[in-house]
């Protein structure tokens, strides 16, 4: 549905993409007096967004844990495999980005006034 899409601005947000899918795009600049050749074809793949019992969504990329679909004021605690709480924070929004400095396996506990849930992730 985006073939020959005319964009006036310098950016465009695409929604409705499927997880774990490959997408390809190219651009062309159109001036009032000329048209550029098409760019090389660029590709990207979407991540597999994991969900935890319809409670939250998360993924890890470049040593950053991205968590979304949170209830505002959720408490987030991250534990290493030895059970040591390495990160504890109160999230004031519906999403958060948490840098993790050491690769390994971690347990995340998220709690709010409605429920508690946990998930495990590796990177």
PDB file of C-alpha atoms in Angstrom:
ATOM      1  CA  UNK A   1       0.000   0.000   0.000  1.00  0.00           C
ATOM      2  CA  UNK A   2       3.015   2.325   0.018  1.00  0.00           C
ATOM      3  CA  UNK A   3       4.144   1.948  -3.585  1.00  0.00           C
ATOM      4  CA  UNK A   4       4.559   5.390  -5.157  1.00  0.00           C
ATOM      5  CA  UNK A   5       3.684   7.028  -1.855  1.00  0.00           C
ATOM      6  CA  UNK A   6       4.242  10.787  -2.041  1.00  0.00           C
ATOM      7  CA  UNK A   7       5.754  12.132   1.140  1.00  0.00           C
ATOM      8  CA  UNK A   8       5.970  15.867   1.736  1.00  0.00           C
ATOM      9  CA  UNK A   9       7.886  15.670   5.046  1.00  0.00           C
ATOM     10  CA  UNK A  10      11.341  14.223   5.769  1.00  0.00           C
ATOM     11  CA  UNK A  11      10.054  11.323   7.881  1.00  0.00           C
ATOM     12  CA  UNK A  12       7.193   8.863   7.903  1.00  0.00           C
ATOM     13  CA  UNK A  13       5.952   6.450  10.574  1.00  0.00           C
ATOM     14  CA  UNK A  14       4.904   3.055   9.275  1.00  0.00           C
ATOM     15  CA  UNK A  15       2.539   0.981  11.404  1.00  0.00           C
ATOM     16  CA  UNK A  16       0.893  -2.386  11.067  1.00  0.00           C
ATOM     17  CA  UNK A  17       4.079  -4.329  10.319  1.00  0.00           C
ATOM     18  CA  UNK A  18       4.214  -8.000  11.199  1.00  0.00           C
ATOM     19  CA  UNK A  19       6.757  -9.227  13.768  1.00  0.00           C
ATOM     20  CA  UNK A  20       9.736 -11.269  12.531  1.00  0.00           C
ATOM     21  CA  UNK A  21       9.219 -10.140   8.940  1.00  0.00           C
ATOM     22  CA  UNK A  22      11.475  -8.685   6.278  1.00  0.00           C
ATOM     23  CA  UNK A  23      10.584  -5.375   4.648  1.00  0.00           C
ATOM     24  CA  UNK A  24      12.252  -3.528   1.795  1.00  0.00           C
ATOM     25  CA  UNK A  25      12.090   0.083   0.708  1.00  0.00           C
ATOM     26  CA  UNK A  26      13.726   2.606  -1.563  1.00  0.00           C
ATOM     27  CA  UNK A  27      13.305   6.317  -1.957  1.00  0.00           C
ATOM     28  CA  UNK A  28      13.382   8.830  -4.727  1.00  0.00           C
ATOM     29  CA  UNK A  29      13.576  12.592  -4.421  1.00  0.00           C
ATOM     30  CA  UNK A  30      11.258  14.600  -6.623  1.00  0.00           C
ATOM     31  CA  UNK A  31      12.068  18.259  -7.123  1.00  0.00           C
ATOM     32  CA  UNK A  32       9.879  20.718  -8.937  1.00  0.00           C
ATOM     33  CA  UNK A  33      12.429  20.640 -11.764  1.00  0.00           C
ATOM     34  CA  UNK A  34      13.934  17.120 -11.606  1.00  0.00           C
ATOM     35  CA  UNK A  35      13.666  13.637 -10.184  1.00  0.00           C
ATOM     36  CA  UNK A  36      16.547  11.711  -8.647  1.00  0.00           C
ATOM     37  CA  UNK A  37      17.244   8.080  -9.420  1.00  0.00           C
ATOM     38  CA  UNK A  38      15.860   5.589  -6.916  1.00  0.00           C
ATOM     39  CA  UNK A  39      18.085   4.829  -3.930  1.00  0.00           C
ATOM     40  CA  UNK A  40      19.499   1.383  -3.389  1.00  0.00           C
ATOM     41  CA  UNK A  41      16.970  -0.999  -1.919  1.00  0.00           C
ATOM     42  CA  UNK A  42      17.154  -0.956   1.867  1.00  0.00           C
ATOM     43  CA  UNK A  43      15.950  -3.775   4.035  1.00  0.00           C
ATOM     44  CA  UNK A  44      14.944  -4.171   7.636  1.00  0.00           C
ATOM     45  CA  UNK A  45      13.432  -6.908   9.693  1.00  0.00           C
ATOM     46  CA  UNK A  46      11.015  -6.480  12.528  1.00  0.00           C
ATOM     47  CA  UNK A  47      11.684  -7.976  15.925  1.00  0.00           C
ATOM     48  CA  UNK A  48       9.681 -10.684  17.594  1.00  0.00           C
ATOM     49  CA  UNK A  49       7.888  -8.680  20.238  1.00  0.00           C
ATOM     50  CA  UNK A  50       7.298 -10.926  23.216  1.00  0.00           C
ATOM     51  CA  UNK A  51       4.320 -10.475  25.468  1.00  0.00           C
ATOM     52  CA  UNK A  52       3.774 -11.603  29.019  1.00  0.00           C
ATOM     53  CA  UNK A  53       0.162 -12.601  29.709  1.00  0.00           C
ATOM     54  CA  UNK A  54      -1.201  -9.472  28.006  1.00  0.00           C
ATOM     55  CA  UNK A  55       0.627  -7.533  30.696  1.00  0.00           C
ATOM     56  CA  UNK A  56       3.538  -6.014  28.876  1.00  0.00           C
ATOM     57  CA  UNK A  57       5.646  -6.305  25.733  1.00  0.00           C
ATOM     58  CA  UNK A  58       9.410  -6.381  25.571  1.00  0.00           C
ATOM     59  CA  UNK A  59      12.464  -6.924  23.417  1.00  0.00           C
ATOM     60  CA  UNK A  60      16.219  -6.612  23.827  1.00  0.00           C
ATOM     61  CA  UNK A  61      18.437  -4.869  21.289  1.00  0.00           C
ATOM     62  CA  UNK A  62      22.010  -3.574  21.633  1.00  0.00           C
ATOM     63  CA  UNK A  63      22.122  -4.280  25.383  1.00  0.00           C
ATOM     64  CA  UNK A  64      18.945  -2.299  26.006  1.00  0.00           C
ATOM     65  CA  UNK A  65      15.768  -3.864  27.381  1.00  0.00           C
ATOM     66  CA  UNK A  66      12.721  -2.128  25.873  1.00  0.00           C
ATOM     67  CA  UNK A  67       9.490  -2.664  27.823  1.00  0.00           C
ATOM     68  CA  UNK A  68       6.141  -1.264  26.682  1.00  0.00           C
ATOM     69  CA  UNK A  69       2.433  -1.577  27.450  1.00  0.00           C
ATOM     70  CA  UNK A  70       3.148  -0.885  31.110  1.00  0.00           C
ATOM     71  CA  UNK A  71       0.727   0.486  33.639  1.00  0.00           C
ATOM     72  CA  UNK A  72       1.986   3.926  34.721  1.00  0.00           C
ATOM     73  CA  UNK A  73       3.837   3.752  38.053  1.00  0.00           C
ATOM     74  CA  UNK A  74       4.770   0.094  37.644  1.00  0.00           C
ATOM     75  CA  UNK A  75       7.677  -1.117  39.745  1.00  0.00           C
ATOM     76  CA  UNK A  76      10.379  -2.881  37.702  1.00  0.00           C
ATOM     77  CA  UNK A  77      13.000  -5.062  39.366  1.00  0.00           C
ATOM     78  CA  UNK A  78      15.662  -6.951  37.413  1.00  0.00           C
ATOM     79  CA  UNK A  79      17.550  -9.837  38.999  1.00  0.00           C
ATOM     80  CA  UNK A  80      20.642 -11.668  37.776  1.00  0.00           C
ATOM     81  CA  UNK A  81      20.877 -15.483  37.806  1.00  0.00           C
ATOM     82  CA  UNK A  82      22.220 -15.391  41.367  1.00  0.00           C
ATOM     83  CA  UNK A  83      19.076 -13.591  42.541  1.00  0.00           C
ATOM     84  CA  UNK A  84      20.795 -10.238  43.086  1.00  0.00           C
ATOM     85  CA  UNK A  85      18.549  -7.255  42.350  1.00  0.00           C
ATOM     86  CA  UNK A  86      20.660  -5.268  39.864  1.00  0.00           C
ATOM     87  CA  UNK A  87      18.037  -2.698  38.813  1.00  0.00           C
ATOM     88  CA  UNK A  88      15.033  -1.352  40.688  1.00  0.00           C
ATOM     89  CA  UNK A  89      12.978   1.502  39.304  1.00  0.00           C
ATOM     90  CA  UNK A  90       9.532   3.041  39.253  1.00  0.00           C
ATOM     91  CA  UNK A  91       8.318   3.631  35.691  1.00  0.00           C
ATOM     92  CA  UNK A  92       6.318   6.848  35.300  1.00  0.00           C
ATOM     93  CA  UNK A  93       5.193   6.089  31.753  1.00  0.00           C
ATOM     94  CA  UNK A  94       3.847   3.219  29.670  1.00  0.00           C
ATOM     95  CA  UNK A  95       7.279   2.340  28.289  1.00  0.00           C
ATOM     96  CA  UNK A  96      10.889   2.283  29.416  1.00  0.00           C
ATOM     97  CA  UNK A  97      14.361   1.637  28.002  1.00  0.00           C
ATOM     98  CA  UNK A  98      16.767   0.004  30.446  1.00  0.00           C
ATOM     99  CA  UNK A  99      20.454  -0.412  29.568  1.00  0.00           C
ATOM    100  CA  UNK A 100      21.932  -3.705  30.754  1.00  0.00           C
ATOM    101  CA  UNK A 101      25.712  -3.576  31.035  1.00  0.00           C
ATOM    102  CA  UNK A 102      26.617  -7.277  31.177  1.00  0.00           C
ATOM    103  CA  UNK A 103      25.293  -9.999  28.881  1.00  0.00           C
ATOM    104  CA  UNK A 104      23.614 -12.928  30.583  1.00  0.00           C
ATOM    105  CA  UNK A 105      20.260 -14.225  31.774  1.00  0.00           C
ATOM    106  CA  UNK A 106      17.951 -12.025  33.818  1.00  0.00           C
ATOM    107  CA  UNK A 107      14.566 -12.216  35.535  1.00  0.00           C
ATOM    108  CA  UNK A 108      12.304  -9.161  35.378  1.00  0.00           C
ATOM    109  CA  UNK A 109       9.557  -8.631  37.942  1.00  0.00           C
ATOM    110  CA  UNK A 110       6.949  -5.999  37.086  1.00  0.00           C
ATOM    111  CA  UNK A 111       4.315  -5.088  39.616  1.00  0.00           C
ATOM    112  CA  UNK A 112       1.611  -2.463  39.839  1.00  0.00           C
ATOM    113  CA  UNK A 113      -1.660  -1.982  41.670  1.00  0.00           C
ATOM    114  CA  UNK A 114      -3.374  -4.535  39.422  1.00  0.00           C
ATOM    115  CA  UNK A 115      -1.000  -7.503  39.231  1.00  0.00           C
ATOM    116  CA  UNK A 116       2.512  -8.863  39.325  1.00  0.00           C
ATOM    117  CA  UNK A 117       4.240 -10.665  36.523  1.00  0.00           C
ATOM    118  CA  UNK A 118       7.707 -11.779  35.548  1.00  0.00           C
ATOM    119  CA  UNK A 119       9.685 -12.897  32.528  1.00  0.00           C
ATOM    120  CA  UNK A 120      13.161 -14.124  31.741  1.00  0.00           C
ATOM    121  CA  UNK A 121      15.402 -12.736  28.989  1.00  0.00           C
ATOM    122  CA  UNK A 122      18.922 -13.318  27.676  1.00  0.00           C
ATOM    123  CA  UNK A 123      21.284 -11.295  25.601  1.00  0.00           C
TER     124      UNK A 123
END
